[in-house]
mmCIF file of C-alpha atoms and ligand atoms in Angstrom:
data_model
loop_
_atom_site.group_PDB
_atom_site.id
_atom_site.type_symbol
_atom_site.label_atom_id
_atom_site.label_comp_id
_atom_site.label_asym_id
_atom_site.label_seq_id
_atom_site.Cartn_x
_atom_site.Cartn_y
_atom_site.Cartn_z
ATOM 1 C CA MET P 28 112.683 96.292 99.027
ATOM 2 C CA ARG P 29 110.535 99.218 100.141
ATOM 3 C CA LEU P 30 107.000 99.344 99.352
ATOM 4 C CA VAL P 31 103.787 101.334 100.261
ATOM 5 C CA LEU P 32 100.732 99.556 100.316
ATOM 6 C CA LEU P 33 97.704 101.484 99.289
ATOM 7 C CA GLY P 34 93.830 100.427 98.850
ATOM 8 C CA ALA P 35 90.567 101.342 100.950
ATOM 9 C CA PRO P 36 89.506 99.162 104.035
ATOM 10 C CA GLY P 37 89.309 95.522 103.741
ATOM 11 C CA SER P 38 91.132 95.461 100.082
ATOM 12 C CA GLY P 39 93.654 93.049 101.830
ATOM 13 C CA LYS P 40 96.639 95.108 102.229
ATOM 14 C CA GLY P 41 97.226 93.516 106.016
ATOM 15 C CA THR P 42 96.689 89.585 104.177
ATOM 16 C CA GLN P 43 99.330 90.607 101.386
ATOM 17 C CA ALA P 44 101.560 92.386 103.487
ATOM 18 C CA VAL P 45 102.041 89.090 105.763
ATOM 19 C CA ARG P 46 102.875 87.184 102.619
ATOM 20 C CA LEU P 47 104.985 89.990 101.362
ATOM 21 C CA LYS P 48 107.094 90.183 104.489
ATOM 22 C CA GLU P 49 107.933 86.272 104.151
ATOM 23 C CA TYR P 50 108.814 86.572 100.141
ATOM 24 C CA LEU P 51 111.014 89.743 100.543
ATOM 25 C CA GLN P 52 112.356 89.513 104.035
ATOM 26 C CA VAL P 53 111.666 93.042 105.102
ATOM 27 C CA PRO P 54 109.547 94.068 108.051
ATOM 28 C CA HIS P 55 105.675 94.722 107.640
ATOM 29 C CA ILE P 56 104.885 98.264 109.346
ATOM 30 C CA SER P 57 101.086 98.437 109.754
ATOM 31 C CA THR P 58 100.007 101.625 111.279
ATOM 32 C CA GLY P 59 96.739 100.295 112.334
ATOM 33 C CA ASP P 60 98.163 97.466 114.050
ATOM 34 C CA LEU P 61 100.706 100.145 115.737
ATOM 35 C CA LEU P 62 97.578 101.823 117.045
ATOM 36 C CA ARG P 63 95.330 98.749 118.019
ATOM 37 C CA ALA P 64 98.785 97.687 120.037
ATOM 38 C CA GLU P 65 98.425 101.010 121.936
ATOM 39 C CA VAL P 66 94.989 100.805 122.188
ATOM 40 C CA ALA P 67 95.233 97.271 123.831
ATOM 41 C CA ALA P 68 97.911 98.446 126.143
ATOM 42 C CA GLY P 69 95.720 101.600 127.530
ATOM 43 C CA SER P 70 98.374 103.574 127.097
ATOM 44 C CA PRO P 71 97.775 107.405 126.691
ATOM 45 C CA LEU P 72 98.462 107.160 123.069
ATOM 46 C CA GLY P 73 95.570 104.461 122.714
ATOM 47 C CA LEU P 74 93.210 106.290 124.753
ATOM 48 C CA GLN P 75 93.224 108.930 122.241
ATOM 49 C CA ALA P 76 93.159 107.051 119.578
ATOM 50 C CA LYS P 77 90.480 104.254 120.595
ATOM 51 C CA GLU P 78 87.435 106.499 119.956
ATOM 52 C CA VAL P 79 88.576 108.118 116.941
ATOM 53 C CA MET P 80 89.682 104.299 115.262
ATOM 54 C CA ALA P 81 86.140 103.124 116.297
ATOM 55 C CA ARG P 82 84.235 105.604 114.560
ATOM 56 C CA GLY P 83 86.196 105.245 111.403
ATOM 57 C CA ASP P 84 88.274 108.457 111.428
ATOM 58 C CA LEU P 85 92.259 109.011 110.906
ATOM 59 C CA VAL P 86 94.075 109.402 113.852
ATOM 60 C CA SER P 87 96.033 112.645 114.066
ATOM 61 C CA ASP P 88 99.063 113.150 111.711
ATOM 62 C CA GLU P 89 101.155 114.155 114.233
ATOM 63 C CA ILE P 90 100.441 111.095 116.490
ATOM 64 C CA LEU P 91 101.261 108.889 112.892
ATOM 65 C CA LEU P 92 104.478 110.622 112.713
ATOM 66 C CA GLY P 93 105.677 109.931 115.813
ATOM 67 C CA MET P 94 104.960 106.440 115.890
ATOM 68 C CA LEU P 95 106.655 106.227 112.387
ATOM 69 C CA LYS P 96 109.741 107.874 112.900
ATOM 70 C CA GLU P 97 110.165 105.646 115.980
ATOM 71 C CA ARG P 98 109.759 102.144 113.870
ATOM 72 C CA PHE P 99 111.811 103.641 111.286
ATOM 73 C CA SER P 100 114.339 104.200 113.701
ATOM 74 C CA ARG P 101 115.041 100.678 114.548
ATOM 75 C CA GLU P 102 117.681 98.727 112.627
ATOM 76 C CA ASP P 103 115.417 96.364 110.508
ATOM 77 C CA THR P 104 113.971 99.337 108.532
ATOM 78 C CA ARG P 105 117.529 99.661 107.021
ATOM 79 C CA ALA P 106 117.248 96.847 104.563
ATOM 80 C CA GLY P 107 113.542 97.626 103.198
ATOM 81 C CA PHE P 108 109.669 97.685 104.783
ATOM 82 C CA ILE P 109 106.325 96.994 103.733
ATOM 83 C CA LEU P 110 104.704 100.244 104.964
ATOM 84 C CA ASP P 111 100.772 99.103 105.300
ATOM 85 C CA GLY P 112 98.213 101.812 106.265
ATOM 86 C CA TYR P 113 99.949 104.891 105.671
ATOM 87 C CA PRO P 114 100.172 107.468 104.067
ATOM 88 C CA ARG P 115 96.450 108.228 104.199
ATOM 89 C CA ASN P 116 96.338 112.111 103.301
ATOM 90 C CA LEU P 117 98.603 114.284 101.138
ATOM 91 C CA ALA P 118 99.909 115.922 104.596
ATOM 92 C CA GLN P 119 101.220 112.095 105.200
ATOM 93 C CA ALA P 120 102.781 111.612 101.767
ATOM 94 C CA ALA P 121 104.593 114.634 102.134
ATOM 95 C CA ALA P 122 106.038 113.780 105.782
ATOM 96 C CA LEU P 123 106.820 109.985 104.422
ATOM 97 C CA ASP P 124 109.173 111.330 101.463
ATOM 98 C CA GLN P 125 110.899 113.978 104.354
ATOM 99 C CA LEU P 126 111.291 110.956 106.266
ATOM 100 C CA LEU P 127 112.757 108.985 104.019
ATOM 101 C CA ALA P 128 114.745 111.637 102.376
ATOM 102 C CA GLY P 129 116.301 112.180 105.918
ATOM 103 C CA LEU P 130 117.333 108.547 106.080
ATOM 104 C CA GLY P 131 118.681 109.126 102.822
ATOM 105 C CA GLN P 132 115.932 106.357 101.428
ATOM 106 C CA LYS P 133 113.183 106.354 98.710
ATOM 107 C CA PHE P 134 110.399 103.968 98.331
ATOM 108 C CA ASP P 135 110.498 101.901 95.430
ATOM 109 C CA ALA P 136 106.915 101.254 94.859
ATOM 110 C CA ALA P 137 103.718 102.004 96.002
ATOM 111 C CA VAL P 138 101.214 99.508 95.308
ATOM 112 C CA GLN P 139 97.314 100.244 95.063
ATOM 113 C CA LEU P 140 94.763 97.244 95.672
ATOM 114 C CA VAL P 141 91.490 97.821 93.933
ATOM 115 C CA VAL P 142 88.629 96.117 95.530
ATOM 116 C CA ASP P 143 84.796 97.380 94.621
ATOM 117 C CA ASN P 144 82.988 98.493 97.675
ATOM 118 C CA GLU P 145 80.197 95.934 97.204
ATOM 119 C CA GLN P 146 83.291 93.047 97.997
ATOM 120 C CA ILE P 147 84.659 94.897 100.754
ATOM 121 C CA ILE P 148 81.271 95.401 102.464
ATOM 122 C CA GLU P 149 81.106 91.571 102.388
ATOM 123 C CA ARG P 150 84.689 90.854 103.782
ATOM 124 C CA LEU P 151 84.695 93.196 106.550
ATOM 125 C CA ALA P 152 81.155 91.688 107.922
ATOM 126 C CA GLY P 153 82.650 88.449 107.819
ATOM 127 C CA ARG P 154 85.496 89.695 109.635
ATOM 128 C CA ALA P 155 83.225 91.378 111.914
ATOM 129 C CA LYS P 156 81.580 88.015 112.491
ATOM 130 C CA ALA P 157 84.762 86.253 113.238
ATOM 131 C CA GLU P 158 86.924 88.645 114.884
ATOM 132 C CA GLY P 159 84.400 91.555 116.375
ATOM 133 C CA ARG P 160 87.122 94.403 115.098
ATOM 134 C CA ALA P 161 85.440 97.355 116.537
ATOM 135 C CA ASP P 162 85.483 99.451 113.222
ATOM 136 C CA ASP P 163 84.000 96.883 111.529
ATOM 137 C CA THR P 164 80.447 97.896 112.031
ATOM 138 C CA PRO P 165 78.500 98.730 109.017
ATOM 139 C CA GLU P 166 78.337 102.388 109.920
ATOM 140 C CA SER P 167 81.797 102.672 110.682
ATOM 141 C CA VAL P 168 82.768 100.800 107.488
ATOM 142 C CA ARG P 169 80.704 103.057 105.253
ATOM 143 C CA HIS P 170 82.477 106.047 107.176
ATOM 144 C CA ARG P 171 86.030 104.484 106.514
ATOM 145 C CA LEU P 172 85.165 104.107 102.724
ATOM 146 C CA SER P 173 84.154 107.930 102.576
ATOM 147 C CA VAL P 174 87.575 108.952 104.675
ATOM 148 C CA TYR P 175 89.565 106.762 102.204
ATOM 149 C CA ASP P 176 87.311 108.587 99.017
ATOM 150 C CA GLU P 177 88.034 111.728 100.278
ATOM 151 C CA LYS P 178 91.339 111.564 102.091
ATOM 152 C CA THR P 179 93.003 108.781 100.643
ATOM 153 C CA ALA P 180 92.292 108.102 97.430
ATOM 154 C CA PRO P 181 94.184 111.676 96.522
ATOM 155 C CA VAL P 182 97.298 110.066 97.721
ATOM 156 C CA ALA P 183 97.151 107.338 95.171
ATOM 157 C CA ASP P 184 96.466 110.294 92.416
ATOM 158 C CA PHE P 185 99.519 111.877 93.713
ATOM 159 C CA TYR P 186 101.743 109.133 93.411
ATOM 160 C CA ARG P 187 100.236 108.116 90.013
ATOM 161 C CA GLN P 188 101.222 111.491 88.530
ATOM 162 C CA HIS P 189 104.614 111.358 89.995
ATOM 163 C CA GLY P 190 104.990 107.720 87.902
ATOM 164 C CA GLN P 191 105.324 105.952 91.757
ATOM 165 C CA LEU P 192 102.100 103.809 91.642
ATOM 166 C CA THR P 193 101.077 100.737 90.456
ATOM 167 C CA VAL P 194 97.391 99.240 90.676
ATOM 168 C CA VAL P 195 96.683 95.897 90.820
ATOM 169 C CA ASN P 196 93.488 93.916 90.880
ATOM 170 C CA GLY P 197 92.862 92.920 94.611
ATOM 171 C CA VAL P 198 89.943 90.528 93.737
ATOM 172 C CA GLY P 199 90.503 86.606 93.627
ATOM 173 C CA ALA P 200 92.009 84.091 95.515
ATOM 174 C CA LEU P 201 94.892 85.370 98.038
ATOM 175 C CA ASP P 202 97.363 83.386 95.957
ATOM 176 C CA GLU P 203 96.387 85.118 92.481
ATOM 177 C CA VAL P 204 96.439 88.567 94.085
ATOM 178 C CA PHE P 205 99.877 87.949 95.654
ATOM 179 C CA ALA P 206 101.326 86.440 92.504
ATOM 180 C CA ARG P 207 99.833 90.049 90.777
ATOM 181 C CA ILE P 208 101.695 92.065 93.302
ATOM 182 C CA ILE P 209 104.897 90.233 92.281
ATOM 183 C CA GLU P 210 104.610 90.556 89.097
ATOM 184 C CA ALA P 211 103.681 94.166 89.397
ATOM 185 C CA ILE P 212 106.825 95.020 91.548
ATOM 186 C CA HIS P 213 108.947 92.024 90.432
ATOM 187 C CA PRO P 214 108.506 91.172 87.111
ATOM 188 C CA ASP P 215 111.354 88.956 86.884
ATOM 189 C CA HIS P 216 110.892 87.010 89.428
ATOM 190 C CA GLU P 217 108.756 83.693 89.596
ATOM 191 C CA VAL P 218 106.199 83.465 92.575
ATOM 192 C CA GLY P 219 107.262 79.664 94.133
HETATM 193 P P1 AP5 D 18 93.967 100.144 109.351
HETATM 194 O O1 AP5 D 18 94.109 98.810 110.361
HETATM 195 O O2 AP5 D 18 94.864 100.441 108.263
HETATM 196 O O3 AP5 D 18 92.511 99.626 108.473
HETATM 197 P P2 AP5 D 18 91.946 99.733 107.083
HETATM 198 O O4 AP5 D 18 92.903 100.508 106.253
HETATM 199 O O5 AP5 D 18 90.917 99.959 107.582
HETATM 200 O O6 AP5 D 18 92.041 98.011 106.735
HETATM 201 P P3 AP5 D 18 91.786 97.023 107.098
HETATM 202 O O7 AP5 D 18 92.566 96.113 108.072
HETATM 203 O O8 AP5 D 18 90.646 96.872 107.674
HETATM 204 O O9 AP5 D 18 91.522 96.033 105.566
HETATM 205 P P4 AP5 D 18 93.016 95.753 104.916
HETATM 206 O O10 AP5 D 18 93.113 96.355 103.517
HETATM 207 O O11 AP5 D 18 94.106 95.551 105.530
HETATM 208 O O12 AP5 D 18 92.727 94.270 104.705
HETATM 209 P P5 AP5 D 18 92.848 93.161 105.382
HETATM 210 O O13 AP5 D 18 94.041 92.052 104.845
HETATM 211 O O14 AP5 D 18 92.707 93.086 106.706
HETATM 212 O O15 AP5 D 18 93.558 101.285 110.331
HETATM 213 C C1 AP5 D 18 92.451 101.305 111.160
HETATM 214 C C2 AP5 D 18 92.164 102.571 111.708
HETATM 215 O O16 AP5 D 18 93.359 103.145 112.435
HETATM 216 C C3 AP5 D 18 92.007 103.292 110.521
HETATM 217 O O17 AP5 D 18 90.506 103.532 110.458
HETATM 218 C C4 AP5 D 18 92.360 104.866 111.492
HETATM 219 O O18 AP5 D 18 91.406 105.163 112.528
HETATM 220 C C5 AP5 D 18 93.557 104.374 111.897
HETATM 221 N N1 AP5 D 18 94.651 104.726 111.503
HETATM 222 C C6 AP5 D 18 95.486 103.438 110.980
HETATM 223 N N2 AP5 D 18 96.812 104.097 109.945
HETATM 224 C C7 AP5 D 18 96.164 105.588 110.172
HETATM 225 C C8 AP5 D 18 96.979 106.703 109.314
HETATM 226 N N3 AP5 D 18 97.844 106.464 108.435
HETATM 227 N N4 AP5 D 18 96.628 107.845 109.837
HETATM 228 C C9 AP5 D 18 95.573 108.205 110.457
HETATM 229 N N5 AP5 D 18 94.817 107.388 111.079
HETATM 230 C C10 AP5 D 18 94.968 105.796 111.073
HETATM 231 O O19 AP5 D 18 91.294 92.183 104.831
HETATM 232 C C11 AP5 D 18 90.485 92.577 105.176
HETATM 233 C C12 AP5 D 18 89.413 91.132 105.062
HETATM 234 O O20 AP5 D 18 89.346 90.691 103.925
HETATM 235 C C13 AP5 D 18 89.815 90.113 106.238
HETATM 236 O O21 AP5 D 18 88.876 89.367 106.695
HETATM 237 C C14 AP5 D 18 90.639 89.169 105.024
HETATM 238 O O22 AP5 D 18 90.372 87.777 105.226
HETATM 239 C C15 AP5 D 18 89.824 89.319 103.772
HETATM 240 N N6 AP5 D 18 90.121 89.387 102.306
HETATM 241 C C16 AP5 D 18 91.558 89.581 102.088
HETATM 242 N N7 AP5 D 18 91.786 89.668 100.801
HETATM 243 C C17 AP5 D 18 90.872 88.655 100.422
HETATM 244 C C18 AP5 D 18 90.571 88.306 99.212
HETATM 245 N N8 AP5 D 18 91.597 88.229 98.061
HETATM 246 N N9 AP5 D 18 89.211 87.471 98.868
HETATM 247 C C19 AP5 D 18 88.586 87.717 100.055
HETATM 248 N N10 AP5 D 18 88.744 87.989 101.550
HETATM 249 C C20 AP5 D 18 89.733 88.274 101.637
#
């Protein structure tokens, strides 16, 4: 199964991707995690990305595509993947199609988790206290939400127009949201 997870910051993409990875037995590719690893390692790429990420802007398409190409060149992605955090604008959506076409692949579904902004702000304020992620400050969260509306929401519209989008309510207990996703992508399977 090849899945693309879409949704605003804090909508639960990473949380559900961890569960989906176990369930589908395919790798979870989070572009945010890949970037945070570069920042933590202090690599040249990480140094370039650090400030951009902290203010909640998008890192350049070129850097992202390079990272993604490297990740997709690895053997473990052949059987499938859960892509979390990419594409984030229409240019990235086109780049993903091209990258997959080059590998003779297509994704099976784009799942958009929908959560209202009030709940997102509450979730990310909770995470800011618990984990202190650099981009979970109130200003950065506000900015990330506006970047999502301006740049990433059009990707969901694009996939909708092409009949590739499945919208899932992301509000509720983790198990409930997970069951909704499975139902959406795999209606014949019981969630165990
Ligand atoms: P990224 O890491 O992708 O961050 P994001 O999209 O802002 O997403 P989050 O990790 O904040 O939220 P999530 O939807 O994964 O929710 P989560 O499960 O964590 O990107 C970070 C930055 O990297 C970007 O701003 C950009 O700078 C850069 N970047 C990444 N990809 C890029 C790209 N393609 N192009 C350019 N730049 C890129 O949950 C959030 C919180 O809510 C957690 O505390 C969780 O425990 C809680 N929670 C989850 N589900 C529930 C629930 N059902 N009920 C209650 N709480 C819940």
